[in-house]
Amino acid sequence: MLSLECDRSLIHTRSVSALTPRQQTEMMACFKRFGFVILDGDPAECSKQDFIQLTQYFGNIIRHNQSDDLGILPITLLSNYPDYANTHHHHLALHTDGAFEAVPPAVMAMQCEVAAERGGLSCLVDGHEVYRYLRQVDPVGLQYLFEPDVFHIQRDNQLAQRAIFWHDRDGTLKIAFRSDQVAKITIRPHAQAVFERVKQFLADPANQIQWSLQPGQILIFDNTRMLHGRTAFPPNSRRKINGLWFDGQPVATDALNLNKSLD
C-alpha cells in the first residue's frame, strides 16, 4: 500500500468553494505530479452544489447515462442495474472509466457522502508505472498494446475498438483499460499474454494506492493515467459516493497538462 502518496496528496479545506489560492495551486501541483489529489473537507459544507464547483479547475462535466440533473453519477447499491460496476458491492477490478467512448473522460472525481462500514477501499494504480514495468519485462508485448484495434470492449449497445496505450498529439502517454466480467472484452490473440501481465500487475496490492474515503473527502484523479477500483464491502451497506466526469478543459484556468511524455 503506497500510503506516502496519499499523505502528500491530501489537502485540508472546508469545501471546494473555500479553497484558498495557495490551496488551489497545491491541488493542481499534486494532481499533475501524482495523478490524483484528495480534498479533505467538512462534511457539513460539502454539498453536491459545492462538488460541481470543481468545473473551474477540471473542465466541463461529461454526463453518464445514469447522471442526475447536476451531471452527478450516484455510486451506490442499485439492484436494477446489474450491468454497471458502480451499482454493486463486489470487488471492482482496476480500470479506467469511459473505455467505451471514443474520447474517455479526462478527469474523474468521487465525493464521499457515506463511507462503507468496512471494506470499500478506493484503489489506484499509476498507468505510468504499468508502462515502465512492461518496458522492462516485455517491451515487445508493450508495443502490441499501442495497436489501435488490440482491445475490443462491449456493454449493452456500446462498443469500442481501441489501443490500451497511446500518445496524444503533444506526446502525452494515455491509457484505457478494463478487465472485469460485466463487459464483454476481447484481446487480439498475440496480445493476450501481455494483457495478462497487466492484470497481474494491477492485482498486486504492492502496486496499489489504497484509501478509505470518508464523508466530506473528494478523490480527484486523471482518468487517462490512473486506473481505479474498489475493495468489496457488505451487501447491506449504506455506502454512497457521488461521481463526476470532466473533460479536462477548464475555462477559468490554464488548460491541464495532465501527463508528461515518457521515453
PDB file of N, CA, C and O in Angstrom, residues 208-251:
ATOM      1  N   GLN A 208      -0.540  -0.939  -5.540  1.00  0.00           N
ATOM      2  CA  GLN A 208      -1.743  -0.127  -5.400  1.00  0.00           C
ATOM      3  C   GLN A 208      -1.601   0.958  -4.339  1.00  0.00           C
ATOM      4  O   GLN A 208      -0.922   0.781  -3.335  1.00  0.00           O
ATOM      5  N   ILE A 209      -2.258   2.065  -4.579  1.00  0.00           N
ATOM      6  CA  ILE A 209      -2.501   3.089  -3.571  1.00  0.00           C
ATOM      7  C   ILE A 209      -3.923   2.857  -3.079  1.00  0.00           C
ATOM      8  O   ILE A 209      -4.863   2.806  -3.877  1.00  0.00           O
ATOM      9  N   GLN A 210      -4.108   2.685  -1.766  1.00  0.00           N
ATOM     10  CA  GLN A 210      -5.445   2.422  -1.220  1.00  0.00           C
ATOM     11  C   GLN A 210      -5.811   3.503  -0.213  1.00  0.00           C
ATOM     12  O   GLN A 210      -4.968   3.978   0.548  1.00  0.00           O
ATOM     13  N   TRP A 211      -7.087   3.868  -0.242  1.00  0.00           N
ATOM     14  CA  TRP A 211      -7.547   4.936   0.645  1.00  0.00           C
ATOM     15  C   TRP A 211      -8.996   4.666   1.044  1.00  0.00           C
ATOM     16  O   TRP A 211      -9.824   4.328   0.213  1.00  0.00           O
ATOM     17  N   SER A 212      -9.276   4.818   2.339  1.00  0.00           N
ATOM     18  CA  SER A 212     -10.644   4.692   2.830  1.00  0.00           C
ATOM     19  C   SER A 212     -11.290   6.072   2.781  1.00  0.00           C
ATOM     20  O   SER A 212     -11.103   6.898   3.677  1.00  0.00           O
ATOM     21  N   LEU A 213     -12.024   6.349   1.711  1.00  0.00           N
ATOM     22  CA  LEU A 213     -12.627   7.655   1.510  1.00  0.00           C
ATOM     23  C   LEU A 213     -13.707   7.890   2.560  1.00  0.00           C
ATOM     24  O   LEU A 213     -14.604   7.062   2.747  1.00  0.00           O
ATOM     25  N   GLN A 214     -13.624   9.042   3.250  1.00  0.00           N
ATOM     26  CA  GLN A 214     -14.519   9.361   4.356  1.00  0.00           C
ATOM     27  C   GLN A 214     -15.448  10.514   3.980  1.00  0.00           C
ATOM     28  O   GLN A 214     -15.158  11.296   3.070  1.00  0.00           O
ATOM     29  N   PRO A 215     -16.594  10.643   4.685  1.00  0.00           N
ATOM     30  CA  PRO A 215     -17.533  11.729   4.374  1.00  0.00           C
ATOM     31  C   PRO A 215     -16.846  13.094   4.344  1.00  0.00           C
ATOM     32  O   PRO A 215     -16.069  13.430   5.237  1.00  0.00           O
ATOM     33  N   GLY A 216     -17.121  13.853   3.298  1.00  0.00           N
ATOM     34  CA  GLY A 216     -16.502  15.161   3.123  1.00  0.00           C
ATOM     35  C   GLY A 216     -15.255  15.134   2.269  1.00  0.00           C
ATOM     36  O   GLY A 216     -14.787  16.178   1.827  1.00  0.00           O
ATOM     37  N   GLN A 217     -14.708  13.955   2.017  1.00  0.00           N
ATOM     38  CA  GLN A 217     -13.497  13.855   1.209  1.00  0.00           C
ATOM     39  C   GLN A 217     -13.849  13.652  -0.270  1.00  0.00           C
ATOM     40  O   GLN A 217     -14.834  12.999  -0.609  1.00  0.00           O
ATOM     41  N   ILE A 218     -13.013  14.228  -1.124  1.00  0.00           N
ATOM     42  CA  ILE A 218     -13.174  14.103  -2.574  1.00  0.00           C
ATOM     43  C   ILE A 218     -11.865  13.591  -3.162  1.00  0.00           C
ATOM     44  O   ILE A 218     -10.814  14.203  -2.978  1.00  0.00           O
ATOM     45  N   LEU A 219     -11.938  12.480  -3.849  1.00  0.00           N
ATOM     46  CA  LEU A 219     -10.799  11.929  -4.577  1.00  0.00           C
ATOM     47  C   LEU A 219     -10.915  12.367  -6.037  1.00  0.00           C
ATOM     48  O   LEU A 219     -11.938  12.120  -6.680  1.00  0.00           O
ATOM     49  N   ILE A 220      -9.881  13.046  -6.537  1.00  0.00           N
ATOM     50  CA  ILE A 220      -9.859  13.538  -7.915  1.00  0.00           C
ATOM     51  C   ILE A 220      -8.664  12.903  -8.615  1.00  0.00           C
ATOM     52  O   ILE A 220      -7.549  12.957  -8.094  1.00  0.00           O
ATOM     53  N   PHE A 221      -8.875  12.309  -9.780  1.00  0.00           N
ATOM     54  CA  PHE A 221      -7.750  11.658 -10.448  1.00  0.00           C
ATOM     55  C   PHE A 221      -7.848  11.784 -11.962  1.00  0.00           C
ATOM     56  O   PHE A 221      -8.925  11.997 -12.528  1.00  0.00           O
ATOM     57  N   ASP A 222      -6.695  11.669 -12.586  1.00  0.00           N
ATOM     58  CA  ASP A 222      -6.554  11.719 -14.037  1.00  0.00           C
ATOM     59  C   ASP A 222      -6.996  10.369 -14.598  1.00  0.00           C
ATOM     60  O   ASP A 222      -6.303   9.365 -14.437  1.00  0.00           O
ATOM     61  N   ASN A 223      -8.127  10.343 -15.268  1.00  0.00           N
ATOM     62  CA  ASN A 223      -8.701   9.097 -15.767  1.00  0.00           C
ATOM     63  C   ASN A 223      -7.967   8.549 -16.979  1.00  0.00           C
ATOM     64  O   ASN A 223      -8.193   7.406 -17.371  1.00  0.00           O
ATOM     65  N   THR A 224      -7.072   9.330 -17.575  1.00  0.00           N
ATOM     66  CA  THR A 224      -6.273   8.833 -18.690  1.00  0.00           C
ATOM     67  C   THR A 224      -4.886   8.388 -18.227  1.00  0.00           C
ATOM     68  O   THR A 224      -4.047   8.021 -19.047  1.00  0.00           O
ATOM     69  N   ARG A 225      -4.651   8.426 -16.928  1.00  0.00           N
ATOM     70  CA  ARG A 225      -3.380   7.982 -16.352  1.00  0.00           C
ATOM     71  C   ARG A 225      -3.586   6.966 -15.226  1.00  0.00           C
ATOM     72  O   ARG A 225      -2.925   5.934 -15.184  1.00  0.00           O
ATOM     73  N   MET A 226      -4.510   7.260 -14.310  1.00  0.00           N
ATOM     74  CA  MET A 226      -4.713   6.432 -13.126  1.00  0.00           C
ATOM     75  C   MET A 226      -5.827   5.420 -13.342  1.00  0.00           C
ATOM     76  O   MET A 226      -6.922   5.764 -13.795  1.00  0.00           O
ATOM     77  N   LEU A 227      -5.536   4.152 -13.032  1.00  0.00           N
ATOM     78  CA  LEU A 227      -6.579   3.134 -13.010  1.00  0.00           C
ATOM     79  C   LEU A 227      -7.147   3.089 -11.602  1.00  0.00           C
ATOM     80  O   LEU A 227      -6.414   3.221 -10.624  1.00  0.00           O
ATOM     81  N   HIS A 228      -8.450   2.905 -11.485  1.00  0.00           N
ATOM     82  CA  HIS A 228      -9.069   2.908 -10.169  1.00  0.00           C
ATOM     83  C   HIS A 228      -9.968   1.683  -9.993  1.00  0.00           C
ATOM     84  O   HIS A 228     -10.439   1.090 -10.964  1.00  0.00           O
ATOM     85  N   GLY A 229     -10.173   1.319  -8.746  1.00  0.00           N
ATOM     86  CA  GLY A 229     -11.016   0.190  -8.405  1.00  0.00           C
ATOM     87  C   GLY A 229     -11.471   0.315  -6.966  1.00  0.00           C
ATOM     88  O   GLY A 229     -11.356   1.386  -6.351  1.00  0.00           O
ATOM     89  N   ARG A 230     -11.967  -0.778  -6.411  1.00  0.00           N
ATOM     90  CA  ARG A 230     -12.522  -0.730  -5.059  1.00  0.00           C
ATOM     91  C   ARG A 230     -12.546  -2.123  -4.470  1.00  0.00           C
ATOM     92  O   ARG A 230     -12.800  -3.108  -5.182  1.00  0.00           O
ATOM     93  N   THR A 231     -12.264  -2.220  -3.177  1.00  0.00           N
ATOM     94  CA  THR A 231     -12.426  -3.496  -2.497  1.00  0.00           C
ATOM     95  C   THR A 231     -13.905  -3.717  -2.186  1.00  0.00           C
ATOM     96  O   THR A 231     -14.703  -2.772  -2.167  1.00  0.00           O
ATOM     97  N   ALA A 232     -14.271  -4.958  -1.949  1.00  0.00           N
ATOM     98  CA  ALA A 232     -15.673  -5.298  -1.659  1.00  0.00           C
ATOM     99  C   ALA A 232     -16.107  -4.700  -0.328  1.00  0.00           C
ATOM    100  O   ALA A 232     -15.289  -4.383   0.543  1.00  0.00           O
ATOM    101  N   PHE A 233     -17.421  -4.565  -0.171  1.00  0.00           N
ATOM    102  CA  PHE A 233     -17.992  -4.088   1.089  1.00  0.00           C
ATOM    103  C   PHE A 233     -19.313  -4.822   1.336  1.00  0.00           C
ATOM    104  O   PHE A 233     -19.836  -5.489   0.429  1.00  0.00           O
ATOM    105  N   PRO A 234     -19.880  -4.754   2.552  1.00  0.00           N
ATOM    106  CA  PRO A 234     -21.074  -5.544   2.873  1.00  0.00           C
ATOM    107  C   PRO A 234     -22.252  -5.234   1.939  1.00  0.00           C
ATOM    108  O   PRO A 234     -22.463  -4.084   1.547  1.00  0.00           O
ATOM    109  N   PRO A 235     -23.035  -6.261   1.589  1.00  0.00           N
ATOM    110  CA  PRO A 235     -24.153  -6.068   0.657  1.00  0.00           C
ATOM    111  C   PRO A 235     -25.280  -5.207   1.202  1.00  0.00           C
ATOM    112  O   PRO A 235     -26.119  -4.736   0.435  1.00  0.00           O
ATOM    113  N   ASN A 236     -25.322  -4.989   2.519  1.00  0.00           N
ATOM    114  CA  ASN A 236     -26.355  -4.132   3.108  1.00  0.00           C
ATOM    115  C   ASN A 236     -25.802  -2.766   3.494  1.00  0.00           C
ATOM    116  O   ASN A 236     -26.420  -2.027   4.268  1.00  0.00           O
ATOM    117  N   SER A 237     -24.659  -2.405   2.955  1.00  0.00           N
ATOM    118  CA  SER A 237     -24.001  -1.149   3.317  1.00  0.00           C
ATOM    119  C   SER A 237     -24.794   0.064   2.820  1.00  0.00           C
ATOM    120  O   SER A 237     -25.482   0.011   1.798  1.00  0.00           O
ATOM    121  N   ARG A 238     -24.666   1.161   3.545  1.00  0.00           N
ATOM    122  CA  ARG A 238     -25.282   2.430   3.143  1.00  0.00           C
ATOM    123  C   ARG A 238     -24.298   3.285   2.346  1.00  0.00           C
ATOM    124  O   ARG A 238     -24.565   4.457   2.074  1.00  0.00           O
ATOM    125  N   ARG A 239     -23.167   2.739   1.971  1.00  0.00           N
ATOM    126  CA  ARG A 239     -22.132   3.491   1.260  1.00  0.00           C
ATOM    127  C   ARG A 239     -22.721   4.269   0.086  1.00  0.00           C
ATOM    128  O   ARG A 239     -23.464   3.748  -0.726  1.00  0.00           O
ATOM    129  N   LYS A 240     -22.349   5.565   0.001  1.00  0.00           N
ATOM    130  CA  LYS A 240     -22.809   6.396  -1.103  1.00  0.00           C
ATOM    131  C   LYS A 240     -21.699   7.356  -1.521  1.00  0.00           C
ATOM    132  O   LYS A 240     -21.185   8.116  -0.705  1.00  0.00           O
ATOM    133  N   ILE A 241     -21.343   7.280  -2.788  1.00  0.00           N
ATOM    134  CA  ILE A 241     -20.318   8.136  -3.378  1.00  0.00           C
ATOM    135  C   ILE A 241     -20.945   8.881  -4.559  1.00  0.00           C
ATOM    136  O   ILE A 241     -21.734   8.301  -5.316  1.00  0.00           O
ATOM    137  N   ASN A 242     -20.621  10.152  -4.691  1.00  0.00           N
ATOM    138  CA  ASN A 242     -21.043  10.931  -5.858  1.00  0.00           C
ATOM    139  C   ASN A 242     -19.885  10.995  -6.849  1.00  0.00           C
ATOM    140  O   ASN A 242     -18.761  11.325  -6.473  1.00  0.00           O
ATOM    141  N   GLY A 243     -20.162  10.685  -8.096  1.00  0.00           N
ATOM    142  CA  GLY A 243     -19.114  10.695  -9.103  1.00  0.00           C
ATOM    143  C   GLY A 243     -19.333  11.784 -10.148  1.00  0.00           C
ATOM    144  O   GLY A 243     -20.473  12.125 -10.482  1.00  0.00           O
ATOM    145  N   LEU A 244     -18.247  12.354 -10.645  1.00  0.00           N
ATOM    146  CA  LEU A 244     -18.297  13.329 -11.726  1.00  0.00           C
ATOM    147  C   LEU A 244     -17.200  13.027 -12.744  1.00  0.00           C
ATOM    148  O   LEU A 244     -16.080  12.671 -12.364  1.00  0.00           O
ATOM    149  N   TRP A 245     -17.530  13.211 -14.010  1.00  0.00           N
ATOM    150  CA  TRP A 245     -16.554  13.147 -15.095  1.00  0.00           C
ATOM    151  C   TRP A 245     -16.327  14.562 -15.619  1.00  0.00           C
ATOM    152  O   TRP A 245     -17.281  15.343 -15.747  1.00  0.00           O
ATOM    153  N   PHE A 246     -15.073  14.873 -15.962  1.00  0.00           N
ATOM    154  CA  PHE A 246     -14.740  16.180 -16.526  1.00  0.00           C
ATOM    155  C   PHE A 246     -13.952  15.999 -17.826  1.00  0.00           C
ATOM    156  O   PHE A 246     -13.240  15.011 -18.000  1.00  0.00           O
ATOM    157  N   ASP A 247     -14.037  17.023 -18.694  1.00  0.00           N
ATOM    158  CA  ASP A 247     -13.338  16.916 -19.981  1.00  0.00           C
ATOM    159  C   ASP A 247     -11.899  17.428 -19.923  1.00  0.00           C
ATOM    160  O   ASP A 247     -11.184  17.373 -20.921  1.00  0.00           O
ATOM    161  N   GLY A 248     -11.448  17.955 -18.768  1.00  0.00           N
ATOM    162  CA  GLY A 248     -10.065  18.389 -18.622  1.00  0.00           C
ATOM    163  C   GLY A 248      -9.745  19.689 -19.325  1.00  0.00           C
ATOM    164  O   GLY A 248      -8.568  20.006 -19.528  1.00  0.00           O
ATOM    165  N   GLN A 249     -10.772  20.469 -19.671  1.00  0.00           N
ATOM    166  CA  GLN A 249     -10.564  21.734 -20.373  1.00  0.00           C
ATOM    167  C   GLN A 249     -11.228  22.876 -19.615  1.00  0.00           C
ATOM    168  O   GLN A 249     -12.257  23.409 -20.042  1.00  0.00           O
ATOM    169  N   PRO A 250     -10.636  23.268 -18.476  1.00  0.00           N
ATOM    170  CA  PRO A 250     -11.232  24.336 -17.677  1.00  0.00           C
ATOM    171  C   PRO A 250     -11.178  25.677 -18.393  1.00  0.00           C
ATOM    172  O   PRO A 250     -10.239  25.955 -19.135  1.00  0.00           O
ATOM    173  N   VAL A 251     -12.190  26.492 -18.148  1.00  0.00           N
ATOM    174  CA  VAL A 251     -12.260  27.808 -18.776  1.00  0.00           C
ATOM    175  C   VAL A 251     -11.535  28.849 -17.937  1.00  0.00           C
ATOM    176  O   VAL A 251     -10.824  29.706 -18.459  1.00  0.00           O
TER     177      VAL A 251
END
